[in-house]
PDB file of C-alpha atoms in Angstrom:
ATOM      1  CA  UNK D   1     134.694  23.645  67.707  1.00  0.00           C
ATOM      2  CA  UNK D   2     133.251  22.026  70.676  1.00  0.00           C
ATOM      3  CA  UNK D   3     132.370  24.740  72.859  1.00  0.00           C
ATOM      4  CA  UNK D   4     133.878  23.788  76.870  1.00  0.00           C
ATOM      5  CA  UNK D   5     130.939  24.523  78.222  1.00  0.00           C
ATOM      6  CA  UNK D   6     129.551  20.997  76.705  1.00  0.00           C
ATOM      7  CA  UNK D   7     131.392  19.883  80.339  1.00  0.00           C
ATOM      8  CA  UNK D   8     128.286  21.379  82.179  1.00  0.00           C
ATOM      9  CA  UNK D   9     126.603  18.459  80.833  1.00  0.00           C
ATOM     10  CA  UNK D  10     127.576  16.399  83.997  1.00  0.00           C
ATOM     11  CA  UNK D  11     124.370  14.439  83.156  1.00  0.00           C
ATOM     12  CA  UNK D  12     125.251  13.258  79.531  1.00  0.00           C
ATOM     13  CA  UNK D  13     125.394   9.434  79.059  1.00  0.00           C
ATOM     14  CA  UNK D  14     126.094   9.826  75.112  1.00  0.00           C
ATOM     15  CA  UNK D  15     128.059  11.968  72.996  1.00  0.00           C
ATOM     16  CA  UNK D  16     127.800  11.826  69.764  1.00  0.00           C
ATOM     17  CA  UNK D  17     129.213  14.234  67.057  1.00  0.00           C
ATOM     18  CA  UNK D  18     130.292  11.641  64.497  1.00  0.00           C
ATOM     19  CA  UNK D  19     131.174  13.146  60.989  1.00  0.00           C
ATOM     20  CA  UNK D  20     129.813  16.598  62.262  1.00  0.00           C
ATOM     21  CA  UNK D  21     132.762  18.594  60.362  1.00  0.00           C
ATOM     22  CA  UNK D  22     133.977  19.748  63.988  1.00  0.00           C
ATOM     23  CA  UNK D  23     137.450  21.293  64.067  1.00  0.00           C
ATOM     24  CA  UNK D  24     139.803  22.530  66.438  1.00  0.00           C
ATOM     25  CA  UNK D  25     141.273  20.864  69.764  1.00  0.00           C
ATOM     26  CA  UNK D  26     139.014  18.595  72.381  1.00  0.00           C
ATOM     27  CA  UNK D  27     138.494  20.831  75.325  1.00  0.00           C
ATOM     28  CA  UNK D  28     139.641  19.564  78.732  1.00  0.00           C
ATOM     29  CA  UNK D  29     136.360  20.043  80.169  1.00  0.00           C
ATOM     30  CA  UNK D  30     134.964  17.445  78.131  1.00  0.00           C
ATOM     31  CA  UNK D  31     136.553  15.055  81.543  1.00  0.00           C
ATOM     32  CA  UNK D  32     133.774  16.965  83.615  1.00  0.00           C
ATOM     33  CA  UNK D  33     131.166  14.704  81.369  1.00  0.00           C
ATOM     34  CA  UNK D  34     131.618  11.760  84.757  1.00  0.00           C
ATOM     35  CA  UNK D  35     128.077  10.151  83.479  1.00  0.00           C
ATOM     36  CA  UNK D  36     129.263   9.673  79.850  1.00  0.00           C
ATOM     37  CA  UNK D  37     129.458   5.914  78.465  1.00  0.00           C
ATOM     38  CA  UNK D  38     129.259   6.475  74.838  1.00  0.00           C
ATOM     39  CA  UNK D  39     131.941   9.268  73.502  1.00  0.00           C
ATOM     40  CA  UNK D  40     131.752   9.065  69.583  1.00  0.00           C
ATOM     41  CA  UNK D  41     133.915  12.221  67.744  1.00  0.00           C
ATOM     42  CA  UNK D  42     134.859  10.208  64.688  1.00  0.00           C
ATOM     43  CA  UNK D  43     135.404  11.474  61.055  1.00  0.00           C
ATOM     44  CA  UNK D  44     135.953  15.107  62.302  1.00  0.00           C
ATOM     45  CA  UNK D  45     139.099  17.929  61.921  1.00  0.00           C
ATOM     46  CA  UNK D  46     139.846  17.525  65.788  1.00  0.00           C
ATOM     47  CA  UNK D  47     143.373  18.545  66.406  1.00  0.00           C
ATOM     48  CA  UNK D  48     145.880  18.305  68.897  1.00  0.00           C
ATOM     49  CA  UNK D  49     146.335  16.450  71.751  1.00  0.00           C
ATOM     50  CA  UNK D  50     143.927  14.113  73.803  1.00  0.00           C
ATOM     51  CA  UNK D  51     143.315  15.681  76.659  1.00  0.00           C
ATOM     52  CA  UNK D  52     144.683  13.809  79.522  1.00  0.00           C
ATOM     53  CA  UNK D  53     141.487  14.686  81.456  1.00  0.00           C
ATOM     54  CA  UNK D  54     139.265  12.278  79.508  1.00  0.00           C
ATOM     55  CA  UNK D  55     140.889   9.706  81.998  1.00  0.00           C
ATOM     56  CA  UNK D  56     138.390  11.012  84.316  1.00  0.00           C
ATOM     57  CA  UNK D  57     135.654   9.327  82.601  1.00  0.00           C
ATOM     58  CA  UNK D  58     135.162   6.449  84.165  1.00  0.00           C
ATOM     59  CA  UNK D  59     131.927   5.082  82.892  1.00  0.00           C
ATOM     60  CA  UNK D  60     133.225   5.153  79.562  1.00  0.00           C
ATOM     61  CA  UNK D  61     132.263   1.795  77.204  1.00  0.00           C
ATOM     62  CA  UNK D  62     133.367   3.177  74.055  1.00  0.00           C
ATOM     63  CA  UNK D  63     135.394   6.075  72.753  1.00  0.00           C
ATOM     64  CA  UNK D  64     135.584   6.477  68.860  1.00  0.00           C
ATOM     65  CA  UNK D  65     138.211   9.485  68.073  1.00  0.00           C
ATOM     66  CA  UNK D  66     139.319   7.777  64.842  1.00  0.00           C
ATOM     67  CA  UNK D  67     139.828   9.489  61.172  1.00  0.00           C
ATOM     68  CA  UNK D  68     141.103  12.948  63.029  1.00  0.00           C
ATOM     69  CA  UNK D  69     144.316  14.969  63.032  1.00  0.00           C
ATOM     70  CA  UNK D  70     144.993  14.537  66.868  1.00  0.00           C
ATOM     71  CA  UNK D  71     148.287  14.342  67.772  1.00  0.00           C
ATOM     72  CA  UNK D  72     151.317  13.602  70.393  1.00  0.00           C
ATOM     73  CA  UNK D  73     150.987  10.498  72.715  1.00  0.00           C
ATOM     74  CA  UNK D  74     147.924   8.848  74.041  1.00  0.00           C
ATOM     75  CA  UNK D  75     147.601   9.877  77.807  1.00  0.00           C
ATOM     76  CA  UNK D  76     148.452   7.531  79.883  1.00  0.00           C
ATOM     77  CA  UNK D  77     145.490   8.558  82.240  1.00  0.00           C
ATOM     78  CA  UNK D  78     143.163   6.236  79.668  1.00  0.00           C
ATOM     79  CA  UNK D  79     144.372   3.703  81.551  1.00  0.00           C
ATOM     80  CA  UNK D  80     141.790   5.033  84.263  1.00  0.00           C
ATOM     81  CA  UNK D  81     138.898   3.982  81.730  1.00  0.00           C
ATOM     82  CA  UNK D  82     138.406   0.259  83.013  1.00  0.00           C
ATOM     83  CA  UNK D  83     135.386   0.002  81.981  1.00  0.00           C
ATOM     84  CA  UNK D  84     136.249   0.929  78.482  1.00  0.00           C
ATOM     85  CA  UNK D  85     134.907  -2.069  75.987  1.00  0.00           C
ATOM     86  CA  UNK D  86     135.966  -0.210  72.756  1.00  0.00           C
ATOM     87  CA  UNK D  87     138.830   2.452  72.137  1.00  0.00           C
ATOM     88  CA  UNK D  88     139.036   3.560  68.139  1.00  0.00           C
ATOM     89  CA  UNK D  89     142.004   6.047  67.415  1.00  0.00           C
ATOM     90  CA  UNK D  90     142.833   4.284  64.255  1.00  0.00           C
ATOM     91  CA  UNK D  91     143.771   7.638  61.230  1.00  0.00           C
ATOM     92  CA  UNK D  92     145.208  10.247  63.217  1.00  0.00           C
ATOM     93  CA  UNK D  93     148.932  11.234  63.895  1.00  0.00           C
ATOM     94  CA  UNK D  94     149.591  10.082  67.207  1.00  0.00           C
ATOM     95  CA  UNK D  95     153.328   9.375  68.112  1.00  0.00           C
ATOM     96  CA  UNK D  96     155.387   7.763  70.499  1.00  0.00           C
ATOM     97  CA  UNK D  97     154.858   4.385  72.685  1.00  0.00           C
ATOM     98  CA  UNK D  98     151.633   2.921  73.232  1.00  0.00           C
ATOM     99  CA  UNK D  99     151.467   3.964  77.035  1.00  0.00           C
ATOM    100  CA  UNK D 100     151.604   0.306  79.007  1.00  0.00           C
ATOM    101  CA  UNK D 101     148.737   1.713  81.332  1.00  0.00           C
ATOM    102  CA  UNK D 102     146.257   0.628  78.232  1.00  0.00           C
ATOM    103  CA  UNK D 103     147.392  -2.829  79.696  1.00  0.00           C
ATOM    104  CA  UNK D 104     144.679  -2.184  82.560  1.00  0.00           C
ATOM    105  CA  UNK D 105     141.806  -1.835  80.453  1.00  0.00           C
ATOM    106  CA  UNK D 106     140.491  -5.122  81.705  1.00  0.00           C
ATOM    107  CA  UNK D 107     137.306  -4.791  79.457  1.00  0.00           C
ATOM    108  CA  UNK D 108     138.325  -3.954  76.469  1.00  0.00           C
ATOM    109  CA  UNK D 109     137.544  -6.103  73.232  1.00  0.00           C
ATOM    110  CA  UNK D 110     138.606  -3.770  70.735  1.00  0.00           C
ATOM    111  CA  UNK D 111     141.397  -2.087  70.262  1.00  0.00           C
ATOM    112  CA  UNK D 112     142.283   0.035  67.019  1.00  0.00           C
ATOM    113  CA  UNK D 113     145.403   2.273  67.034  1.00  0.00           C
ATOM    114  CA  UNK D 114     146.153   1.432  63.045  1.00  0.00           C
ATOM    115  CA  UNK D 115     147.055   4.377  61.032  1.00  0.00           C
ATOM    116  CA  UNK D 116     149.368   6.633  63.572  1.00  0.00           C
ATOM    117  CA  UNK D 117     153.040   6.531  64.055  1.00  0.00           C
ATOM    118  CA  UNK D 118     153.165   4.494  67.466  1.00  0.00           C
ATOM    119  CA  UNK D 119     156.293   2.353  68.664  1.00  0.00           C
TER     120      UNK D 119
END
């Protein structure tokens, strides 16, 4: 699991934990990260829902949290990440609409939401 006292890390400019066999849910306090550009969880067991808190992270260029189990709807505060260049949550079992806030994300270039049960 990640532990939440990774968000004391207010200094962190990359995360990276790609393929790492981490399980269990994303802790909110993973939004406390406010320095973080590079957020890379891939090709892990993470579960349940995004936390709506990673909004907060505003310096955010890319966020890989494909090939997980997360679930439920993709938080509509991600639509705070305009910096965000690259946003991966392709193989995981998100549901619902693709929240229209994504439509602010006025950097991004890639996009991958493949694999999920979006409408």
């Amino acid at each position: 699991a990640i532990p939440p006292e990774i968000g004391n890390l207010t200094a962190l400019t990359l995360l990276s934990m790609r393929a790492s066999g981490v399980a269990g849910e994303i802790p909110p306090q993973v939004g406390n990260l406010i320095a973080l550009e590079l957020l890379y969880l891939q090709d892990n067991s993470l579960s349940g829902r995004i936390p709506p808190e990673i909004g907060n992270l505003s310096k955010l260029l890319r966020l890989d949290l494909s090939d997980n189990q997360l679930t439920g709807a993709i938080p509509s505060t991600i639509g705070r990440l305009t910096a965000l260049q690259d946003l991966r949550l392709d193989d995981n079992g998100l549901m619902g609409t693709i929240t229209p806030e994504i439509g602010g994300l006025i950097n991004l270039v890639t996009l991958h939401l493949d694999r999920n049960v979006l409408g």
